[in-house]
XYZ file of C-alpha atoms in Angstrom:
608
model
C -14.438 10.413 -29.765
C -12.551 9.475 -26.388
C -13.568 6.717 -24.574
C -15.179 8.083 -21.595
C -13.172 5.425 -18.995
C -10.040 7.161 -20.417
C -11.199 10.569 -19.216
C -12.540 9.945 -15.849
C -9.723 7.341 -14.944
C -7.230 10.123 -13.421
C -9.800 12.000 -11.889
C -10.832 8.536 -10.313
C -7.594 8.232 -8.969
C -7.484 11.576 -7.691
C -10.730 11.402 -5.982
C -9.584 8.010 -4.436
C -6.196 9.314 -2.714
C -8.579 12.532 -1.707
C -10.961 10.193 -0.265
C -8.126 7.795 1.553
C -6.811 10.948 3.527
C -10.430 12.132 4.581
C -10.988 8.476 5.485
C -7.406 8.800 7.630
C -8.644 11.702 9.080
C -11.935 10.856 10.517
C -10.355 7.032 11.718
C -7.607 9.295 14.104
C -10.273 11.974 14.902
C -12.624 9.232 15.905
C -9.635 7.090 17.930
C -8.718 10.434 19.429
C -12.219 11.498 20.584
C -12.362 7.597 22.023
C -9.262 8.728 24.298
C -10.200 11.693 25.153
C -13.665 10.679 26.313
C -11.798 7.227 28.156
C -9.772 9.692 29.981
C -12.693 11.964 30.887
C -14.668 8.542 31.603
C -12.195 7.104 33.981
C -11.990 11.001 35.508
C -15.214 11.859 36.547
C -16.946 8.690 37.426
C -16.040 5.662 39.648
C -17.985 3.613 36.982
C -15.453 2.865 34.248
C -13.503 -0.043 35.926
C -16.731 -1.499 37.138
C -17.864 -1.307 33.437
C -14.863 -2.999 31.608
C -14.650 -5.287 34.598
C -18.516 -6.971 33.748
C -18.512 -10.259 33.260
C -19.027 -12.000 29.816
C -19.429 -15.497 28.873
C -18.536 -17.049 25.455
C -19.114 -20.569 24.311
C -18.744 -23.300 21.235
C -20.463 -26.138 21.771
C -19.775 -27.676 25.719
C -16.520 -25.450 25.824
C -17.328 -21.676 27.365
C -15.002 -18.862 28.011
C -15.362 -16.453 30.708
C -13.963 -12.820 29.922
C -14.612 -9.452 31.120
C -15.657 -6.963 28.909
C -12.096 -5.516 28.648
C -10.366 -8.393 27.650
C -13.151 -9.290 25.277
C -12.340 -6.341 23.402
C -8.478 -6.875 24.093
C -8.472 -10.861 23.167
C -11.413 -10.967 20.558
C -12.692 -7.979 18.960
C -9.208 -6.503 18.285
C -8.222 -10.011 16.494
C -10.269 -8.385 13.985
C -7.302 -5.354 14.209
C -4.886 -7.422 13.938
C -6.952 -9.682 10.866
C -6.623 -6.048 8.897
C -3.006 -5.708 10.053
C -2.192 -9.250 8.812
C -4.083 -8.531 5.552
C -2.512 -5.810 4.753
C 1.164 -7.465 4.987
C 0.466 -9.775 3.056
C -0.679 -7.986 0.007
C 2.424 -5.918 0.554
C 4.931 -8.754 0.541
C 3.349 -10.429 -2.573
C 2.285 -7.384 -4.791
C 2.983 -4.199 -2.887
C 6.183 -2.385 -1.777
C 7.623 -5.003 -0.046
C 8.148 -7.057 -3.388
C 10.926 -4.208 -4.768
C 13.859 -4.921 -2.773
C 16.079 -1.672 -3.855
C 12.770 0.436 -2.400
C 11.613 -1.890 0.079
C 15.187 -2.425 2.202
C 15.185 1.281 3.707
C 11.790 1.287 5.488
C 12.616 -2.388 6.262
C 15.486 -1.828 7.815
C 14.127 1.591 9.749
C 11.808 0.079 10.630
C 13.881 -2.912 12.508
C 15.954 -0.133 13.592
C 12.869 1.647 14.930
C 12.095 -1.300 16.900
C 15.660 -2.629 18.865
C 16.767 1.401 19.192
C 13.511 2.231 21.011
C 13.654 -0.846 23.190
C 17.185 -0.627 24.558
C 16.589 2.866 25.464
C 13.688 1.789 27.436
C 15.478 -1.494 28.812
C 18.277 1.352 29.808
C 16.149 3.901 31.329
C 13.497 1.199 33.140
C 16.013 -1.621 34.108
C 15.711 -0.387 37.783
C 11.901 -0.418 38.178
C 11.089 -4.197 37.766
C 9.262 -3.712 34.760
C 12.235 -3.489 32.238
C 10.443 -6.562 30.288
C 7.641 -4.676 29.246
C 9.850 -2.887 26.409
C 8.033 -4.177 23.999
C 5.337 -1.352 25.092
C 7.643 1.351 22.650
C 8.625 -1.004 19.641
C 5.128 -0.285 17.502
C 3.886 2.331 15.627
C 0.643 3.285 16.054
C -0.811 2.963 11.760
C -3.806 4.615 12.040
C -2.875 7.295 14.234
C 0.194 8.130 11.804
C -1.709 7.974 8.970
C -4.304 9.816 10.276
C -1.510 12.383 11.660
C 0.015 12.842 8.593
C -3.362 13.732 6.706
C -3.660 16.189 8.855
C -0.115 18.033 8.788
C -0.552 17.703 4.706
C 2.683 18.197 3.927
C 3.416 19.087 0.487
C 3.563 16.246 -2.026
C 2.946 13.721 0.857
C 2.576 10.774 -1.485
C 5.908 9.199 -1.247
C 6.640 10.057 2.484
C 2.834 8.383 3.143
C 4.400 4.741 0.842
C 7.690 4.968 2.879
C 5.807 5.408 6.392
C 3.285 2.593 5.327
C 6.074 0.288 4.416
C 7.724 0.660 7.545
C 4.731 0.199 9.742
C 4.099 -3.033 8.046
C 7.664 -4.441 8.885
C 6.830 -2.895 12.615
C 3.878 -4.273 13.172
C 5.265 -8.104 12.389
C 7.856 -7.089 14.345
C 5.768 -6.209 17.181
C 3.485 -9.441 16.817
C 6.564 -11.448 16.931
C 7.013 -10.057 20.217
C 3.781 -10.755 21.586
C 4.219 -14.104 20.412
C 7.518 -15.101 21.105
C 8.407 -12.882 24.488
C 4.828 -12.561 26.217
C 3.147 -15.852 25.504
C 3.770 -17.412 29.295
C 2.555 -20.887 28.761
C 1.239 -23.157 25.745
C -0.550 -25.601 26.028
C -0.407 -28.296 23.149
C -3.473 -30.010 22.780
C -5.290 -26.714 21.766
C -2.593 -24.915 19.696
C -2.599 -28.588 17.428
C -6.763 -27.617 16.980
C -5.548 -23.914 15.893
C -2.805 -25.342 13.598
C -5.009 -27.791 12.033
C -7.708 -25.416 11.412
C -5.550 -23.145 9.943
C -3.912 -26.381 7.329
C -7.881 -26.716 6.386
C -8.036 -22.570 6.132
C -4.897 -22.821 3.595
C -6.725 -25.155 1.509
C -9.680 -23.397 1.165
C -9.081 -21.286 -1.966
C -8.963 -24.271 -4.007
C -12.668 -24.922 -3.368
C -15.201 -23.516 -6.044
C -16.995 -21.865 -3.743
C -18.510 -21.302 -0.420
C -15.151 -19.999 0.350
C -16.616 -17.078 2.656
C -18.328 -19.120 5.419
C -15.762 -21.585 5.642
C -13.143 -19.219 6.616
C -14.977 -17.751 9.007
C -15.630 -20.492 10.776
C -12.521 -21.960 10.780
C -11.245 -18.364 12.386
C -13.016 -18.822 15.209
C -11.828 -22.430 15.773
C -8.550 -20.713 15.438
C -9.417 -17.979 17.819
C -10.391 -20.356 20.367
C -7.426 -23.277 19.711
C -5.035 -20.258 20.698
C -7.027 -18.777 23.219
C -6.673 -22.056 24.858
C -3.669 -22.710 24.203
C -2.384 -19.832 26.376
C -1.192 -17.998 23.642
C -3.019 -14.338 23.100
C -5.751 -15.120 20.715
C -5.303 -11.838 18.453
C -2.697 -13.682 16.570
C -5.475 -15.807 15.176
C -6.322 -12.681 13.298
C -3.030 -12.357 11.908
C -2.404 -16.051 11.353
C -5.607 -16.151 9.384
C -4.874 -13.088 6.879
C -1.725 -14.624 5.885
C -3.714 -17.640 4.367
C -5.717 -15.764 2.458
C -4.828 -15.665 -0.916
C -4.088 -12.285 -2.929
C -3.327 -11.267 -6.461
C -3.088 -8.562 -9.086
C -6.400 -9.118 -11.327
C -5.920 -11.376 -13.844
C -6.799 -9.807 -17.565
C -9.230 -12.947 -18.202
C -11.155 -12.285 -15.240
C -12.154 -8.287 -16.439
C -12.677 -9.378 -19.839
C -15.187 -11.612 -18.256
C -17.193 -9.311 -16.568
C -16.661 -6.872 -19.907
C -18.547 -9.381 -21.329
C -21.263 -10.313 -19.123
C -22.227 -6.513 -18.679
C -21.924 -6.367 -22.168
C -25.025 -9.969 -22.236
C -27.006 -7.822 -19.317
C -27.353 -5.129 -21.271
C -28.639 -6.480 -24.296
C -30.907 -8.486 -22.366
C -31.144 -7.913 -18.947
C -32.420 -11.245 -16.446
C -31.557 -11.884 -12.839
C -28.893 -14.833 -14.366
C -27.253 -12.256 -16.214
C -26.815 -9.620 -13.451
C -25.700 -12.875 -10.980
C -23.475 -13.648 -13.209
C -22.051 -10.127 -13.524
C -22.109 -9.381 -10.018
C -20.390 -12.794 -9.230
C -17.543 -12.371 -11.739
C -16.723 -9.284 -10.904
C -16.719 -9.601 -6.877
C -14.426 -12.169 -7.938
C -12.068 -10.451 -10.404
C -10.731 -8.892 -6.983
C -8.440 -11.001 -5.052
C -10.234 -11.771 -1.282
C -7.199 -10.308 0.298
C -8.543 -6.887 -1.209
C -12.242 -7.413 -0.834
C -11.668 -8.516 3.128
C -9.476 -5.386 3.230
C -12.406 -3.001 1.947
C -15.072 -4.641 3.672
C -13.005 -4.634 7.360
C -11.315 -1.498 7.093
C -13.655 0.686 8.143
C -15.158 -1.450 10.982
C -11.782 -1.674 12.427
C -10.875 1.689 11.930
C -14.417 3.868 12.677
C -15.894 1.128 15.264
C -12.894 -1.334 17.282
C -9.799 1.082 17.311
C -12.166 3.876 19.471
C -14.106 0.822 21.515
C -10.158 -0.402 22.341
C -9.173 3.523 22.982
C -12.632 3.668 25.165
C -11.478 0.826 26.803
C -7.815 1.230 27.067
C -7.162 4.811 27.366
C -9.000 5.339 31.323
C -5.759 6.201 33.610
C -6.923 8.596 36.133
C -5.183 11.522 36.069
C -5.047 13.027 39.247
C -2.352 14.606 41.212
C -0.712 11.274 42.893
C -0.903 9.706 39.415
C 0.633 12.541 37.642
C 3.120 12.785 40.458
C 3.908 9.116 40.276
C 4.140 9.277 36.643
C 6.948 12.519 36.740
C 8.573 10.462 39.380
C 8.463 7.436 37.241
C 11.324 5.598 35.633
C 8.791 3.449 33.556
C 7.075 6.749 32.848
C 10.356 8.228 31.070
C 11.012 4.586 29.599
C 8.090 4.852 27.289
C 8.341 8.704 26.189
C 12.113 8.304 26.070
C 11.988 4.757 23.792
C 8.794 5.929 21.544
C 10.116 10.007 21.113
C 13.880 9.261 20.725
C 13.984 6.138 20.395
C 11.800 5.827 17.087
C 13.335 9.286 15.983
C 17.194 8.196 16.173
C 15.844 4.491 15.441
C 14.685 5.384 12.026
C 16.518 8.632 10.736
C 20.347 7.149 11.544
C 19.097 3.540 9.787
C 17.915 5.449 6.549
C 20.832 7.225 6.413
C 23.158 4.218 6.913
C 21.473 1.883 4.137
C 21.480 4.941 1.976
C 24.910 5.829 1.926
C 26.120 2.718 1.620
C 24.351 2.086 -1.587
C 22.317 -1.083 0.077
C 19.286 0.909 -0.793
C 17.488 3.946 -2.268
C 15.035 6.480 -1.414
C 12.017 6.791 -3.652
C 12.633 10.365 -5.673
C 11.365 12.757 -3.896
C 12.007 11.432 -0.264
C 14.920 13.040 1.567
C 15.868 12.032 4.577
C 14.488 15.451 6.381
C 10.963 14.064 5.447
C 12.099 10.365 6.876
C 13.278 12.715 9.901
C 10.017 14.044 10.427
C 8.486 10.563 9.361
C 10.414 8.987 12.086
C 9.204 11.729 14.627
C 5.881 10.723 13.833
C 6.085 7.129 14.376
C 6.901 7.808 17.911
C 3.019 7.645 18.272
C 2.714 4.498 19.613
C -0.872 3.941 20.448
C -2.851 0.864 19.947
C -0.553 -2.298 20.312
C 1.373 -0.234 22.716
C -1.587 -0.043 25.188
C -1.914 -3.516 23.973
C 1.081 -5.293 25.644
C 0.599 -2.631 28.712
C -1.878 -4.784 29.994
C -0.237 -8.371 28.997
C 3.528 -7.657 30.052
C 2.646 -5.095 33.177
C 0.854 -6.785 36.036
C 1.104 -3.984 38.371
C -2.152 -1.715 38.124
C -0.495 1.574 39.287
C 2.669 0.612 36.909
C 0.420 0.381 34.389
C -1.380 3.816 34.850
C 2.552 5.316 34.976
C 3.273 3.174 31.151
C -0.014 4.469 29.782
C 0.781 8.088 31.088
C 4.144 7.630 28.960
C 1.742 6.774 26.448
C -0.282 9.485 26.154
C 2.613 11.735 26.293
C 4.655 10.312 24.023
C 2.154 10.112 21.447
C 1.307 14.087 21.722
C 4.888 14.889 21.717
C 5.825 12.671 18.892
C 3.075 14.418 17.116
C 4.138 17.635 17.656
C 7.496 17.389 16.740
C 6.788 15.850 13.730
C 4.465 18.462 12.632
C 7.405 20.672 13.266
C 10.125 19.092 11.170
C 7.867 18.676 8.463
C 6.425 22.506 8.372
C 9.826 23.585 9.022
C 10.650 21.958 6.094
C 7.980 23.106 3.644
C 9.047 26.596 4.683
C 13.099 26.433 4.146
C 13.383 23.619 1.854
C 10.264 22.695 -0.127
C 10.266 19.455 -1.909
C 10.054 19.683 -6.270
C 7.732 16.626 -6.908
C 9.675 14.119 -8.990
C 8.418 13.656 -12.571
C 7.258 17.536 -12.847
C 9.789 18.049 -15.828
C 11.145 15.241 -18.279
C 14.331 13.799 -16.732
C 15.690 13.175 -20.296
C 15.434 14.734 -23.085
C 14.005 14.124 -26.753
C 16.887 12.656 -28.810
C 15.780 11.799 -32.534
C 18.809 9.890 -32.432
C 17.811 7.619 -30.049
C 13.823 8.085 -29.135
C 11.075 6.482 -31.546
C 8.673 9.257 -32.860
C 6.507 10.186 -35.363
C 6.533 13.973 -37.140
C 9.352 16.372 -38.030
C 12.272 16.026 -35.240
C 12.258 19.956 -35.243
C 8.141 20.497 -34.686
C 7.693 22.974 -32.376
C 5.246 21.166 -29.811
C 6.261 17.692 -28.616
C 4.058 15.257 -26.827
C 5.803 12.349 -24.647
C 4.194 9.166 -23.644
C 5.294 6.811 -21.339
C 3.036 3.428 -22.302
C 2.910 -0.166 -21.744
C 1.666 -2.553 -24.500
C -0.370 -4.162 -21.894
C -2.216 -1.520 -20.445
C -5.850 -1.456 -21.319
C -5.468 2.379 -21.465
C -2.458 2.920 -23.425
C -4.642 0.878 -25.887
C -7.386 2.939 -25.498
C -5.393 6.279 -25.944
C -3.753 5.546 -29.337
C -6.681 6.525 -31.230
C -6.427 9.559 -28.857
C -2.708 10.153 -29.810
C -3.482 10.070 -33.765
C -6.407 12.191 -33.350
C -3.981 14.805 -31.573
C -1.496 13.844 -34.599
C -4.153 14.895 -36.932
C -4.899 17.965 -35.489
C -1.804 19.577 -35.016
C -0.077 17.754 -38.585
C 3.545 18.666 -39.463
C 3.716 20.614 -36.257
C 3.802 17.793 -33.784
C 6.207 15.695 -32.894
C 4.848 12.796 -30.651
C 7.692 10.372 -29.405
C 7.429 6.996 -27.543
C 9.121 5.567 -24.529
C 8.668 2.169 -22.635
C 7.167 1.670 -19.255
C 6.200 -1.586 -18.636
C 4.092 -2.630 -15.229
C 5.648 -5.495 -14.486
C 3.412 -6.495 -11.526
C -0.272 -6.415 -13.368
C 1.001 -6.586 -16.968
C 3.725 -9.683 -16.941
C 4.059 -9.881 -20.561
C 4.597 -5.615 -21.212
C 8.544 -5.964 -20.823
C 8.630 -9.145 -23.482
C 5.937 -7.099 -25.475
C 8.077 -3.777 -25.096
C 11.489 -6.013 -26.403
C 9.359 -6.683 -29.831
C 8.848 -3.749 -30.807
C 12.758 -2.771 -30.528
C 13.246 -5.970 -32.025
C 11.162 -5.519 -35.138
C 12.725 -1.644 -34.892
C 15.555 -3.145 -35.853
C 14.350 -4.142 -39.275
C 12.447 -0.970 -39.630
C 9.108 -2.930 -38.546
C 8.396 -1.220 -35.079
C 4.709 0.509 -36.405
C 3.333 -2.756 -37.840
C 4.626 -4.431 -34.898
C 2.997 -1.963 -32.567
C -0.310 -2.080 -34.249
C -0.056 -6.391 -33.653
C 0.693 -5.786 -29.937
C -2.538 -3.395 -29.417
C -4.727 -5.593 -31.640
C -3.623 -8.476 -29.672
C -3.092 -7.428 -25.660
C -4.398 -10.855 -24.508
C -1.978 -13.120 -26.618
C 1.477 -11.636 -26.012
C 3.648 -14.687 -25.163
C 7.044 -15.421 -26.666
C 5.305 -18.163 -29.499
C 2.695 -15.015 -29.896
C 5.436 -12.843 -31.046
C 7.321 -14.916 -32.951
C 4.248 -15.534 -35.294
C 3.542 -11.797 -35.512
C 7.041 -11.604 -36.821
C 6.246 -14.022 -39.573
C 2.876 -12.069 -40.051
C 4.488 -8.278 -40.631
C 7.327 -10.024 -42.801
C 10.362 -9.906 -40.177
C 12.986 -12.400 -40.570
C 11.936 -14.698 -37.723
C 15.109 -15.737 -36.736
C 16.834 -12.503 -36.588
C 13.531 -11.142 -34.800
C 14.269 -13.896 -32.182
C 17.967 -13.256 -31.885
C 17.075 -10.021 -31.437
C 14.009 -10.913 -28.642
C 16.499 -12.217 -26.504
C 19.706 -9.623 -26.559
C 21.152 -7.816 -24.246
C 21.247 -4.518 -26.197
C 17.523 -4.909 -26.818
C 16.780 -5.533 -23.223
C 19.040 -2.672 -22.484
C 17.478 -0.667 -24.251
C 13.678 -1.209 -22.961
C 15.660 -0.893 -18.966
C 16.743 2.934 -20.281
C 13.511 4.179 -20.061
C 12.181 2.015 -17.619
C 15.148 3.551 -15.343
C 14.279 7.345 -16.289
C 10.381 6.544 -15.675
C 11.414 5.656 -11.759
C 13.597 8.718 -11.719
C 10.465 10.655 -12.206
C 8.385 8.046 -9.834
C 5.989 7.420 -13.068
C 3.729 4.193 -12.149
C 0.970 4.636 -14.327
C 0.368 4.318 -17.849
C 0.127 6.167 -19.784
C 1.950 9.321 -18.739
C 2.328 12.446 -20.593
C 4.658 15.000 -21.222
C 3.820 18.327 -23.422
C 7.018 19.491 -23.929
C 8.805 19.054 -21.490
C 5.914 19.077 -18.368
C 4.029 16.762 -17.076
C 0.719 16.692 -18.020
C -1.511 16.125 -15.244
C -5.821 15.320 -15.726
C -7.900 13.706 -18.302
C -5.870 12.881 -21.144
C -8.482 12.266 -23.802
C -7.909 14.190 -27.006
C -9.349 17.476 -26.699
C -7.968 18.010 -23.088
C -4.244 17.269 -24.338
C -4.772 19.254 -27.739
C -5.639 22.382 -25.658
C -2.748 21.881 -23.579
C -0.438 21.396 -26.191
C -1.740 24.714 -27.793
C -1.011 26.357 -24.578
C 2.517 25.305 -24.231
C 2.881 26.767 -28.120
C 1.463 29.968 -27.007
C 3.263 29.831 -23.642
């Protein structure tokens, strides 16, 4: 029997992505509807400015800080934004995109493209106006209003288009707090910024501590929050200063096994100190950068993005404001940096890095999707608005920026919808991995059956992955069914990010290949997933009967390690970055893969 967590896993995953978009969707539909009704707001009654403009008073101790309500939401509650921005880079520099340099240096470099491009056209088209410093109004890319935009286009096979857009929005958004911090940061004053700085040493020592991690770091935020606040520099970069100490990682195989066990003590006899214990382990098998992330997320994006639109968002719109705005070099400045500047920005960088080999596209990705991509991120929303009302002093300036705003962002919108659809139509994109880049060579592949069986199953596995252990029983149940009819070959994919031992796992088994070994060897690498360091091998060698020191020669060759890159290289061809993936026959077989799903698929391709 299949274990049931092999047959739900992939339609976990797809429920997950399915749930991410709707999630995308509602955040823009609610940050939209926040717009709409500030612009209505600011419209039909006189009350809006008296609103934001209430007095509020916060305080720590015998310090106090008087704010209105719109630069309480400007100053404090979007350092939470910015906390979710700052989280969110740094799980991509340590185990997300950021970390592969060959896929990472395209949107990177976009992305710093999409940031100089769009502010020298608006330094160009504003210098005369007095306001030509406030360029740093077009540089950033509204996230959750692209995200959110792109959900809604659904383009076809959106997936790698949605990593490359996410990727780049990271790089823009340090880019963009740079730029608050470096360019509109008038005056610092020292004795407070050495409180922030201090509290933020104690912040970066607070993972060590056993526990009552949680409190601690919130309390040292707000000293943070405060130190810069005082300090004279704007306090939102507390929230990003913060999220960069806070610790993430991949979770570590001890840690699961853990809480396999402890479920396992609950529920042969369940007590409140087992279920603690469960409940503690596992909260803790997931990095804090990832818990903060899932916890925040939503606030930020269903509750303080629309309560900074609501507050934000109010130009009035009447005919001398509209007729200012047309008039309006500032106006143009913004539409012209965020439409063309993002567009040309982007596109021309991609194509640049590309060509000259400095980096590659993920498969899949041409650079008409970037194109429309790039249109997109001309929606420049949230931080945009943002440094409106730190780098613009002028009230009826400001109006003519945010009108540029609101423009920009519809007509980035559109156009990018365009691109994309027209693309769909006239050149629609073959998802990579469909069909088996390479095909079976007995001559070269591992399998087991007759070379000339007339159904062929693929796998793509990892000797570290829980689930490729899981799914060998699977595979010889399929074996069984089908017998001398079946030919079922092996290739390597190791994850090198969660599973650090697969690749040095994966050069064993050619290793012990090499003397004709490579089964028994397999069946010591599944038996023993949690003990697969070099010394681990070595004795497994000695176990199955290998000579040892050939078997360590061997480890350590080029030709072996070659051999284990081959199929790593095909797997990225196709974009494979799971395990394990299937082929029958030749197509990729998407769904459960326990063993009656893949045996009726495998009889259909027979049939077919």
């Amino acid at each position: 029997m299949s274990d049931p967590e092999t047959t739900t896993e992939p339609a976990l995953r797809r429920w997950r992505t399915a749930a991410a978009s709707r999630s995308e969707q509602l955040g823009a539909l609610l940050l939209l509807t926040a717009t709409i009704a500030a612009i209505g707001w600011a419209n039909l009654s006189g009350s809006y400015e008296q609103f934001w403009g209430t007095d509020v008073r916060l305080s720590l101790g015998d310090a106090a800080i008087h704010l209105d309500l719109y630069h309480l939401v400007n100053d404090a509650l979007m350092a939470f934004f910015f906390f979710a921005v700052g989280l969110e880079v740094k799980q991509e520099l340590t185990i997300g995109e950021l970390t592969d340099r060959s896929r990472a240096i395209v949107p990177a470099t976009a992305a710093a493209a999409g940031l100089v491009v769009p502010a020298f056209i608006f330094w160009l088209v504003a210098g005369g106006s007095g306001a030509a410093h406030a360029w740093g109004v077009v540089i950033s890319t509204d996230t959750a209003f692209l995200v959110g935009a792109l959900a809604l286009i659904a383009p076809k096979h959106p997936a790698r288009l949605r990593v490359f857009l996410l990727t780049l929005a990271v790089v823009d958004d340090i880019g963009a707090l740079g730029a608050i911090a470096i360019f509109y940061t008038d005056e610092v004053h020292v004795g407070p910024l050495a409180i922030a700085l201090a509290a933020l040493a104690v912040i970066a020592m607070v993972r060590f501590l056993p526990s009552g991690r949680g409190p601690l770091y919130a309390a040292l935020s707000v000293v943070v929050w405060f130190g810069l606040h005082e300090a004279g520099v704007h306090a939102t970069l507390a929230g990003v200063a913060v999220a960069l100490l806070i610790p993430v990682a991949e979770p570590r195989r001890h840690d699961v096994e853990r809480v396999v066990e402890l479920t396992r003590a609950f529920r042969q006899s369940p007590n409140p100190a087992y279920a603690a214990a469960a409940s503690r382990q596992l909260r803790e098998s997931i990095s804090i950068n990832e818990r903060l992330q899932r916890s925040f997320g939503p606030y930020v994006a269903y509750v303080i993005l629309p309560i900074f639109a609501l507050a934000n968002a109010g130009v009035v719109l009447d005919g001398p404001t509209l007729e200012r705005a047309a008039g309006s070099s500032v106006t143009w400045a913004v539409i012209a940096g965020l439409v063309v500047g993002k567009l040309l920005g982007i596109t021309l960088a991609t194509v640049v890095v590309q060509r000259t080999g400095m980096g590659v596209l993920a498969p899949g990705l041409t650079i008409g999707r970037v194109t429309g991509g790039a249109a997109l991120s001309g929606i420049g929303f949230t931080i945009s608005l943002l440094i409106i009302g730190i780098a613009i002093d002028d009230p009826a300036l400001q109006d003519e920026a945010r009108v540029g705003v609101l423009v920009a962002s519809v007509v980035a919108f559109a156009l990018g919808w365009t691109i994309l659809a027209v693309l769909d139509r006239r050149r629609p994109v073959t998802p990579p991995g469909s069909t088996l880049l390479r095909p079976f060579d007995p001559d070269r592949d591992h399998f087991v059956g007759p070379a000339d069986a007339p159904i062929m199953l693929v796998e793509y596995g990892d000797f570290e992955c829980p689930f490729c252990s899981r799914a060998t029983g699977m595979v010889t149940e399929v074996m069984n069914h089908f017998g001398e009819d079946i030919v079922w070959v092996w290739r390597h994919l190791p994850l090198h990010q969660p599973h650090p031992h697969a690749e040095l796992a994966a050069r064993a088994y050619e290793a012990a290949d090499l003397q004709d070994h490579r089964l028994e060897m397999s069946r010591a690498l599944w038996a023993n997933q949690d003990r697969l360091e070099r010394l681990d091998l070595l004795r497994y060698a000695d176990e199955i009967g290998l000579d040892v020191d050939r078997f360590e020669a061997d480890l350590a060759s080029e030709a072996v390690a070659r051999r284990v890159t081959e199929d790593e290289d095909d797997a990225d061809l196709m974009d494979l970055h799971s395990t394990p993936t299937f082929f029958v026959g030749t197509a990729r077989h998407h769904g459960n893969w326990d063993a009656p799903t893949l045996i009726a698929a495998l009889e259909a391709s027979r049939r077919a």
